[in-house]
Amino acid sequence: MDIINILPDSVANQIAAGEVVDRPASAVKELLENAMDAGATALQLIVKDAGRTLIQVVDNGSGMSDIDARLCFERHATSKIRRADDLFAIRTMGFRGEALASIAAVAQVELKTRQHDNELGTQVVIEGSDVKSQTPCTCPCGTSIAVKNLFYNIPARRNFLKKDSIEFSHIEEIFRRVALANYKTAFSFHHNGKLLYDLRPGNFAQRIAAIFGTGFNQRLYQIEEQTEPVKIFGYVGKAEFVKRSRGEQYLFVNGRFIKHPGLSAAIERAYNELIPERTYPAYFVLLDVDPQRLDVNIHPTKTEVRFIDEQTIFAILRAATKKALGQYSLASEIEFDTPAELDLSPAPKDFIPSQPTVPFNPFYNPFGNSAPQSRKQTSSLKDELGHFFDSAPTDSDYANKASGMTENVQPRPQADIVASRSSTTVPISYQGRYIITTMKSGIVIIDQQRAHERILYERLLAQRARGGVAQQLLFPVNCRFNAADSEMLGELLPDLKLLGFVVEPLSQNTFVVTATPSGVSADELQMLLEQTISEYKNNMMQRFSERDKSICASLARQMSVRQGTTLKAEEMQQLIADLFSCQAPNISPSGRRTMFIVSDNDIADGLKG
Ligand code: ADP
Ligand code: MG
């Protein structure tokens, strides 16, 4: 007995539809992308009841001929590819020719479309894959597709829809992605008769501001890099504005929103030591790569892609983000009014990707002499604490006392770039652990050890770059380690040498230390090295990807002032001044907060009533 049946088209379509259209938001995505592909410069999204009742997209794009208007609902009907080869050169959003067929299988669809050189348009009504009518109609140039009562013929699926608020937030997110990627296109979005977004064409920054609020520009730095394998343009969030959850993170490739954990990690890694653990920066990044070196076809809804030059792109993206974070930490705010164009010309087909060198100075000191004096300081904190830069003593006693690493390398804060303030506040030491002081508009409580760690860390890194100052020990010290640690130490010797530790292997598991940075006591050496080795092992597995940073963080921690050390007033003032001269004063090298600010408003709030 034969048991195989061929499924009727309508059933096959319904089954296939589930892959493309699983909720109202996915229908919205397909319709918006089709409109963009049709070259629309303005489009409207109209939604009722979170997409349950109506999803309509009206565009001013190319429109369709009478025949295409009928054909577009057929499965595998697409104007975007003709041969399998085309798949690899695709720049448009859709190309599987499945979206409209799928939507028409599970909804009541009304299409009106007119091409620019036609007087009349055409209207197609289709329900559950059944064409009900096709008639000539008068309508504006372009296309309007209304999707009514989604899943009307699949009650199980309709019942599966979440609360309106949830379905709506998915739709809104899709809208934001498409609107961000296509910032030169005008968009409007109505929900239940209310106009929610009315976006004018503009540049990328203006589009971000129009969607997320004009205040958002204060929170971003521009990122830009033009290389062969990838062109990068966009904005990354300042470290101060990280969030506890992954919120505004947008990555686009060739105008399409993508999810790519690898590339997201590239951006987040650039923040490694600037932000606390488990916090996430915002970013809006447009990538442009040769479509031939991109595989977008690995996921039916096409938010996942693969890059041929993934590792190179990873490295460039990370370096570009770092550059943005370093270079712009002082520089002016983003100019949201100057148009910033992205060069969309494809890379030559036969180029060989090479790792580009991105000029980036990790020791960039935003408060160095070269800082333009008239520039507005982005570091409002430093500004707030300006009086410390005027009154800080010239000798950094506390640092010498605590570490001995600081002679001759003390970067003096540039008092001249900070507005002079008459009042000088004497900081208070609390519990031998915190420093409390005032600033222009509140009180700041500083964790002295974490703050000192940050200062030493940046100083060590700078020292390492220059080659550390070593002091010959009067009596060389022998240190013994277990086999594993000895091997690890062997690897670290060149790094230690740069920091001013001259350590040489003596015999199997014994090393001799002949010089250290000034102030490291001989008694502590064994402990210091052991600790450095063990932290290095941990660090490399977790937080730090670069060994020099790991080693400096570990040394900084060991050399920092301990809790319970009560600092003198001048020492505290110096520590505060040094802290705010750091690149990342808010956070310790191990990612913990160095300070806590109680603003005047907080105080007033607390004392209300
Ligand atoms: P795909 O986008 O993958 O080609 P779709 O099912 O989304 O498949 O669309 C099928 C075809 O219908 C498209 O290739 C295009 O030719 C046409 N089409 C769809 N939407 C529009 C529109 N808004 N304007 C003009 N043509 C459209
Ligand atoms: Mg499509």
XYZ file of C-alpha atoms and ligand atoms in Angstrom:
637
model
C 0.000 0.000 0.000
C 1.310 3.475 -0.874
C 1.368 5.792 2.057
C 3.086 8.908 0.773
C 0.899 11.975 0.101
C 1.963 15.186 -1.508
C 0.839 17.979 0.813
C -1.449 20.519 -0.779
C 0.305 23.852 -1.404
C -1.727 25.674 1.193
C -0.587 23.284 3.927
C 3.020 23.294 2.719
C 2.940 27.064 2.723
C 1.565 27.198 6.242
C 4.268 24.889 7.485
C 6.983 26.834 5.713
C 5.479 30.090 6.907
C 6.294 29.166 10.463
C 9.967 29.397 9.629
C 9.776 32.939 8.338
C 6.836 34.417 10.209
C 6.705 33.313 13.791
C 5.245 36.492 15.275
C 3.985 39.878 14.080
C 7.456 41.399 14.398
C 8.880 39.046 11.782
C 6.204 40.066 9.278
C 7.086 43.693 10.026
C 10.724 42.921 9.361
C 10.045 41.313 5.978
C 7.757 44.119 4.830
C 10.155 46.865 5.875
C 13.070 45.128 4.214
C 11.153 44.651 0.981
C 10.315 48.341 0.958
C 13.975 49.233 1.435
C 14.951 46.825 -1.329
C 12.443 48.555 -3.596
C 14.424 51.758 -3.138
C 11.950 53.572 -0.918
C 13.067 56.934 0.429
C 10.074 57.265 2.719
C 7.973 54.625 4.384
C 5.199 54.323 6.875
C 4.548 51.518 9.303
C 1.009 51.282 10.613
C 0.216 48.729 13.290
C -2.915 47.881 15.238
C -3.090 45.730 18.364
C 0.577 44.872 18.374
C 0.228 43.480 14.867
C -2.598 41.065 15.613
C -5.175 43.040 13.666
C -3.106 45.016 11.194
C 0.437 45.436 9.954
C 0.722 47.789 7.041
C 3.779 49.136 5.276
C 3.423 51.900 2.715
C 6.461 52.797 0.635
C 7.333 55.133 -2.241
C 9.640 52.608 -3.903
C 9.647 51.071 -7.366
C 6.202 49.483 -7.174
C 5.323 46.288 -9.076
C 3.797 45.482 -12.432
C 0.395 43.762 -12.579
C 2.031 40.417 -13.138
C 4.640 40.827 -10.440
C 1.936 41.894 -8.020
C 0.394 38.483 -8.467
C 3.663 36.553 -8.677
C 5.257 37.994 -5.597
C 3.064 35.771 -3.428
C 4.360 32.585 -5.025
C 6.943 30.630 -3.121
C 10.446 31.227 -4.477
C 9.207 34.285 -6.278
C 11.954 36.840 -6.130
C 13.333 39.507 -8.371
C 16.589 39.460 -6.472
C 18.372 36.347 -7.653
C 18.350 34.441 -10.898
C 21.226 32.065 -10.479
C 22.697 30.342 -7.456
C 25.820 32.454 -7.989
C 23.868 35.595 -7.250
C 23.544 34.404 -3.697
C 27.123 35.365 -3.076
C 26.917 38.864 -4.406
C 23.723 39.860 -2.724
C 23.388 43.308 -1.196
C 19.655 43.423 -0.774
C 17.883 42.262 2.340
C 15.730 39.489 1.055
C 16.434 36.991 -1.643
C 14.755 33.762 -0.736
C 11.441 34.782 -2.222
C 9.638 33.275 0.721
C 8.444 36.150 2.827
C 5.331 37.257 0.990
C 4.305 33.676 0.221
C 4.611 32.841 3.899
C 2.750 35.900 5.091
C -0.039 35.345 2.554
C -0.392 31.768 3.769
C -1.253 32.829 7.294
C -3.096 36.134 6.931
C -5.481 38.225 4.873
C -3.306 40.394 2.686
C -4.185 43.417 0.625
C -1.574 44.705 -1.796
C -1.778 47.950 -3.723
C 1.070 48.859 -5.976
C 1.880 51.150 -8.856
C 5.013 51.653 -10.902
C 6.117 55.191 -11.666
C 5.438 54.994 -15.399
C 1.946 53.503 -15.020
C -1.241 55.515 -14.699
C -3.097 52.871 -12.794
C -2.001 50.583 -10.064
C -3.163 47.131 -9.202
C -4.782 45.674 -6.125
C -4.434 42.056 -5.044
C -6.412 40.491 -2.225
C -5.196 37.143 -0.985
C -6.283 35.059 1.996
C -4.566 31.928 3.203
C -2.705 31.651 -0.124
C -5.997 31.984 -2.059
C -6.083 34.875 -4.487
C -9.496 36.448 -3.957
C -9.218 39.236 -6.489
C -6.938 41.322 -8.620
C -8.296 44.627 -9.869
C -6.895 47.857 -11.289
C -6.906 50.694 -8.783
C -5.770 54.256 -8.321
C -2.998 54.566 -5.783
C 0.205 56.512 -5.226
C 3.480 55.306 -6.734
C 5.044 52.598 -4.677
C 3.579 49.766 -2.696
C 1.247 49.345 0.224
C 0.877 45.943 1.831
C -1.659 45.445 4.589
C -1.455 42.219 6.576
C -4.664 41.631 8.488
C -5.492 39.127 11.202
C -2.193 37.332 11.230
C -2.545 33.581 11.911
C -6.351 33.844 11.506
C -6.308 30.339 10.023
C -3.913 28.809 12.554
C -5.592 29.290 15.935
C -2.847 27.388 17.711
C -0.289 29.897 16.555
C -2.502 32.867 17.246
C -3.020 31.642 20.786
C 0.700 31.409 21.181
C 1.203 35.131 20.736
C 2.356 36.885 23.866
C 0.747 39.849 25.571
C 0.340 42.885 23.310
C 3.016 44.754 25.230
C 5.542 42.030 24.474
C 4.622 41.586 20.816
C 4.688 45.338 20.440
C 8.142 45.672 21.930
C 9.421 43.118 19.409
C 7.898 45.146 16.601
C 9.398 48.332 17.957
C 12.824 46.743 18.155
C 12.583 45.597 14.530
C 11.519 49.080 13.537
C 14.489 50.626 15.354
C 16.937 48.256 13.676
C 15.669 48.966 10.193
C 15.366 52.692 10.846
C 18.907 52.869 12.248
C 20.396 50.974 9.334
C 18.580 53.169 6.817
C 19.141 56.588 8.320
C 18.788 58.335 4.972
C 15.209 57.127 4.655
C 12.213 58.830 6.259
C 10.152 56.595 8.550
C 6.954 57.013 10.427
C 5.387 54.527 12.797
C 1.782 54.588 14.035
C 0.438 52.202 16.635
C -3.303 52.177 17.314
C -3.635 55.533 15.637
C -0.857 57.178 17.619
C 2.254 58.523 15.888
C 5.198 57.067 17.815
C 8.115 57.847 15.533
C 8.491 60.414 12.814
C 12.042 60.148 11.538
C 13.517 62.487 8.979
C 16.354 61.500 6.684
C 19.692 62.482 8.152
C 23.027 61.113 9.187
C 23.571 58.146 11.459
C 24.111 60.238 14.563
C 20.952 62.204 13.975
C 18.997 59.008 13.521
C 20.335 57.624 16.787
C 19.369 60.842 18.535
C 15.918 60.822 16.925
C 15.244 57.304 18.190
C 16.945 57.305 21.572
C 16.647 60.939 22.549
C 18.818 63.948 21.885
C 20.643 63.557 25.186
C 22.075 60.333 23.871
C 24.762 62.112 21.878
C 26.508 63.024 25.118
C 27.051 59.367 25.774
C 28.816 58.307 22.613
C 32.156 58.501 20.896
C 32.555 58.202 17.162
C 34.330 55.182 15.761
C 35.708 55.037 12.263
C 38.177 52.890 10.366
C 38.629 52.413 6.653
C 40.427 49.215 5.755
C 40.297 46.694 2.940
C 38.453 43.875 4.629
C 36.052 46.162 6.483
C 34.941 49.740 6.703
C 33.702 50.730 10.118
C 31.657 53.726 11.086
C 29.496 54.396 14.077
C 29.333 55.263 17.711
C 30.309 53.484 20.893
C 29.098 54.371 24.369
C 31.279 56.086 26.897
C 32.367 53.885 29.738
C 30.458 55.948 32.303
C 27.173 55.005 30.714
C 27.386 51.237 30.722
C 24.298 49.292 31.665
C 23.666 46.164 33.670
C 22.002 44.550 30.674
C 22.738 44.474 26.988
C 20.528 47.311 25.876
C 21.411 49.509 22.962
C 23.752 47.281 21.050
C 23.402 47.505 17.312
C 25.683 46.014 14.729
C 24.951 46.293 11.015
C 26.629 44.743 8.015
C 26.017 46.224 4.587
C 22.890 47.918 5.876
C 21.435 44.913 7.626
C 21.144 44.368 11.377
C 23.084 41.322 12.474
C 23.743 39.345 15.593
C 27.313 38.262 15.868
C 28.574 37.280 19.297
C 32.158 37.315 18.080
C 32.077 40.874 16.817
C 30.099 42.049 19.830
C 32.838 40.577 21.970
C 35.395 42.494 19.926
C 33.720 45.742 20.888
C 33.156 44.769 24.501
C 36.737 43.598 24.899
C 37.938 47.069 24.068
C 36.259 48.226 27.278
C 37.772 45.474 29.353
C 39.332 47.480 32.084
C 37.258 50.589 31.733
C 33.959 49.229 32.960
C 32.810 46.970 35.789
C 32.265 43.308 35.140
C 28.879 42.259 33.840
C 28.068 45.694 32.522
C 27.549 46.435 28.851
C 28.323 49.415 26.673
C 25.972 50.804 24.073
C 27.107 50.684 20.481
C 25.823 51.503 17.021
C 28.268 50.210 14.477
C 27.959 50.008 10.712
C 30.266 47.583 8.967
C 30.731 47.452 5.257
C 32.352 44.370 3.786
C 32.628 42.867 0.346
C 29.444 40.753 -0.010
C 31.552 38.038 -1.610
C 33.303 37.563 1.697
C 30.108 37.313 3.684
C 27.697 34.435 4.099
C 24.279 35.747 5.067
C 22.415 32.656 4.104
C 23.013 30.572 7.184
C 19.852 31.560 8.994
C 16.355 31.858 7.533
C 15.687 35.231 9.107
C 19.172 36.355 8.211
C 20.257 38.048 11.414
C 23.188 35.672 11.622
C 26.075 35.965 9.221
C 29.540 34.542 8.761
C 32.602 36.438 7.657
C 35.456 34.915 5.773
C 37.888 37.372 7.373
C 36.364 37.030 10.780
C 39.591 37.205 12.782
C 40.937 40.192 10.949
C 37.643 42.025 11.258
C 37.542 41.155 14.946
C 40.983 42.685 15.476
C 40.203 45.817 13.494
C 36.894 46.370 15.238
C 38.461 45.971 18.635
C 41.322 48.298 17.832
C 38.971 50.875 16.349
C 36.821 50.805 19.474
C 39.855 51.189 21.676
C 41.031 54.052 19.591
C 37.668 55.741 19.936
C 37.676 55.276 23.685
C 41.214 56.542 24.080
C 41.344 59.242 21.543
C 38.082 60.827 22.270
C 38.054 60.617 26.026
C 38.879 64.278 26.106
C 37.937 65.383 22.649
C 34.855 67.303 21.794
C 31.410 65.825 21.872
C 30.107 64.304 18.697
C 28.966 66.853 16.186
C 25.462 65.702 15.625
C 24.858 68.218 12.917
C 27.732 67.541 10.591
C 26.849 64.794 8.169
C 29.097 61.795 8.372
C 29.051 59.701 5.266
C 29.931 56.070 5.092
C 31.816 55.055 2.011
C 29.888 52.144 0.634
C 32.123 51.258 -2.244
C 32.916 47.558 -2.190
C 36.438 46.315 -1.706
C 38.183 45.004 -4.816
C 37.362 41.400 -5.472
C 40.875 40.082 -5.437
C 42.245 41.826 -2.397
C 44.234 39.878 0.146
C 43.167 40.701 3.661
C 45.999 41.816 5.828
C 46.038 42.859 9.406
C 46.108 46.628 9.310
C 47.947 48.593 11.883
C 45.727 50.984 13.684
C 47.591 53.797 15.330
C 46.518 53.658 18.943
C 48.312 54.894 21.967
C 47.170 53.011 25.059
C 48.977 55.445 27.288
C 47.287 58.430 25.825
C 46.950 60.887 28.657
C 44.002 63.127 28.105
C 45.336 65.597 30.650
C 48.815 65.825 29.205
C 50.436 69.084 28.202
C 49.198 68.882 24.698
C 45.573 69.096 25.720
C 44.085 72.104 24.041
C 43.317 74.575 26.751
C 40.138 75.909 25.333
C 38.519 72.539 24.736
C 35.608 71.679 26.886
C 36.555 68.928 29.305
C 34.590 65.770 28.833
C 35.735 64.568 32.185
C 33.264 66.527 34.203
C 34.548 64.742 37.286
C 37.945 66.251 36.947
C 36.351 69.585 36.424
C 34.259 69.120 39.510
C 37.341 68.402 41.537
C 39.365 71.180 40.044
C 40.448 72.550 43.386
C 42.601 69.527 44.015
C 44.622 70.210 40.984
C 45.366 73.647 42.253
C 46.182 72.643 45.774
C 47.828 69.263 45.421
C 51.307 69.143 46.926
C 54.211 68.627 44.589
C 55.583 65.569 46.353
C 53.594 62.433 46.124
C 54.373 61.175 49.589
C 51.652 58.648 49.796
C 52.676 56.901 46.676
C 56.302 56.703 47.650
C 55.346 55.463 51.044
C 53.095 52.819 49.664
C 55.010 51.584 46.703
C 58.261 53.324 46.118
C 57.562 52.990 42.430
C 56.862 56.546 41.692
C 60.039 58.572 41.821
C 60.614 60.702 38.795
C 57.638 59.325 36.987
C 54.909 61.237 38.728
C 52.773 62.780 36.005
C 51.862 66.147 37.447
C 48.280 67.058 36.896
C 47.992 70.033 34.681
C 46.599 72.626 36.980
C 46.449 75.121 34.179
C 43.795 73.317 32.220
C 41.433 73.264 35.124
C 39.529 76.326 36.068
C 40.997 77.722 39.223
C 38.830 77.540 42.275
C 39.337 79.471 45.442
C 38.019 77.016 47.986
C 40.308 74.221 49.071
C 38.715 71.316 50.811
C 40.642 69.129 53.194
C 39.665 65.522 52.558
C 38.635 63.311 55.431
C 39.915 59.809 55.964
C 37.205 57.427 57.107
C 37.955 54.047 58.693
C 41.410 54.127 57.176
C 39.705 52.976 54.051
C 37.728 55.725 52.398
C 38.522 59.299 51.511
C 35.633 61.683 51.676
C 35.805 64.999 49.944
C 33.545 67.570 48.371
C 33.181 68.561 44.792
C 31.302 71.346 43.053
C 27.959 69.676 43.299
C 28.199 66.960 45.893
C 30.303 64.660 48.002
C 32.568 61.944 46.685
C 33.631 58.894 48.649
C 36.741 57.230 47.306
C 37.969 53.738 48.084
C 41.610 54.575 48.682
C 43.048 51.183 47.863
C 41.136 50.750 44.620
C 41.942 54.305 43.640
C 45.596 53.723 44.329
C 45.499 50.509 42.334
C 44.168 52.421 39.366
C 46.880 55.055 39.659
C 49.695 52.533 40.004
C 48.287 50.419 37.221
C 48.283 53.199 34.684
C 51.704 54.298 35.871
C 53.103 50.781 35.529
C 51.723 50.444 32.053
C 53.288 53.739 31.078
C 56.545 52.715 32.687
C 56.501 49.435 30.909
C 56.159 51.195 27.605
C 59.201 53.308 28.360
C 61.236 50.614 30.080
C 61.162 50.676 33.872
C 63.745 52.197 36.163
C 65.533 49.365 37.952
C 67.593 49.752 41.092
C 70.445 47.387 41.666
C 70.001 45.400 44.881
C 72.943 45.498 47.270
C 72.468 41.807 47.974
C 70.798 39.814 45.192
C 67.883 37.753 46.470
C 67.287 34.110 45.594
C 63.689 32.968 45.201
C 62.492 29.360 44.853
C 59.293 28.253 43.194
C 57.530 25.016 42.380
C 58.035 23.586 38.901
C 54.865 24.999 37.375
C 55.434 28.469 38.789
C 59.058 28.409 37.677
C 58.003 27.747 34.163
C 55.424 30.519 34.274
C 57.928 32.928 35.779
C 60.355 32.069 33.009
C 57.771 33.291 30.529
C 57.163 36.494 32.409
C 60.796 37.553 32.775
C 60.877 39.889 29.771
C 57.731 41.643 30.982
C 59.089 41.972 34.495
C 62.307 43.394 33.154
C 60.420 46.139 31.371
C 58.845 47.013 34.694
C 62.218 47.234 36.430
C 62.554 43.725 37.880
C 65.760 42.039 36.790
C 65.221 38.338 37.470
C 67.378 35.543 36.087
C 67.124 31.781 36.276
C 69.807 30.329 38.535
C 69.079 26.643 38.627
C 66.089 24.399 37.995
C 63.535 26.121 40.208
C 65.558 28.991 41.593
C 65.799 32.534 40.329
C 67.996 35.389 41.402
C 66.662 38.919 41.601
C 69.377 41.492 41.083
C 67.341 44.667 40.639
C 63.838 45.910 41.385
C 61.967 49.139 40.931
C 62.912 51.428 43.791
C 61.067 50.897 47.016
C 60.214 47.211 46.656
C 61.643 45.616 49.760
C 63.803 42.538 49.426
C 61.770 40.703 52.077
C 58.609 40.997 50.010
C 60.104 39.751 46.784
C 59.329 36.065 47.096
C 55.705 36.804 48.015
C 55.341 39.468 45.386
C 56.524 37.206 42.590
C 54.484 34.224 43.775
C 51.400 36.348 43.948
C 52.052 37.832 40.530
C 52.400 34.386 38.990
C 49.219 33.080 40.533
C 47.214 36.155 39.632
C 48.597 36.068 36.156
C 47.236 32.556 35.728
C 43.805 33.657 36.911
C 43.732 36.917 35.061
C 44.595 35.446 31.751
C 41.713 33.064 32.035
C 39.212 35.723 33.000
C 39.495 39.393 32.607
C 42.635 40.270 30.801
C 43.515 39.256 27.330
C 46.897 40.914 27.344
C 49.693 39.745 29.551
C 51.235 43.150 30.184
C 47.948 44.432 31.552
C 47.499 41.364 33.669
C 50.936 41.717 35.221
C 50.588 45.425 35.849
C 47.172 44.947 37.439
C 48.537 42.317 39.736
C 51.572 44.366 40.757
C 49.417 47.448 41.242
C 47.177 45.535 43.580
C 50.042 44.250 45.652
C 51.746 47.591 45.894
C 48.681 49.669 46.691
C 48.023 51.241 50.084
C 46.322 48.786 52.330
C 43.070 49.260 54.123
C 43.658 50.614 57.577
C 46.389 52.985 56.455
C 45.358 56.452 57.456
C 46.755 58.882 54.940
C 47.805 62.422 55.707
C 45.830 65.269 54.211
C 48.470 66.028 51.564
C 48.676 62.377 50.671
C 44.956 62.200 50.204
C 44.966 65.338 48.097
C 47.697 63.922 45.924
C 45.863 60.645 45.563
C 42.720 62.432 44.468
C 44.628 64.558 41.981
C 46.427 61.509 40.602
C 43.237 59.507 40.380
C 41.519 62.102 38.272
C 44.503 62.309 36.007
C 43.954 58.651 35.138
C 42.374 57.539 31.916
C 39.721 55.552 33.717
C 39.402 57.001 37.213
C 36.051 55.401 37.945
C 37.140 51.842 37.973
C 39.933 49.794 39.522
C 42.054 47.589 37.242
C 40.088 44.601 38.479
C 36.846 46.246 37.477
C 35.519 47.560 40.766
C 34.236 51.019 41.431
C 36.768 53.409 42.910
C 34.290 56.016 44.018
C 30.765 56.792 44.957
C 29.220 60.195 44.444
C 26.423 61.684 46.516
C 25.125 64.595 44.525
C 23.570 67.722 45.990
C 20.275 66.454 44.653
C 20.697 63.150 46.476
C 21.380 65.060 49.669
C 18.369 67.319 49.196
C 16.231 64.270 48.422
C 17.421 62.477 51.512
C 16.591 65.445 53.710
C 13.196 66.159 52.197
C 10.348 66.686 54.677
P 12.449 38.405 -1.479
O 12.414 39.732 -0.792
O 13.298 37.426 -0.766
O 12.729 38.509 -2.944
P 9.667 38.400 -0.862
O 8.665 37.320 -0.741
O 9.911 39.244 0.335
O 11.012 37.770 -1.359
O 9.261 39.340 -2.064
C 9.089 38.787 -3.355
C 9.275 39.818 -4.453
O 8.225 40.756 -4.400
C 10.525 40.650 -4.303
O 11.652 40.009 -4.855
C 10.152 41.929 -5.041
O 10.378 41.783 -6.416
C 8.668 42.021 -4.815
N 8.325 42.968 -3.747
C 8.016 42.673 -2.466
N 7.754 43.781 -1.744
C 7.917 44.828 -2.577
C 7.780 46.262 -2.440
N 7.470 46.812 -1.268
N 8.013 47.014 -3.533
C 8.353 46.446 -4.712
N 8.492 45.122 -4.918
C 8.274 44.307 -3.873
Mg 11.761 40.071 1.110
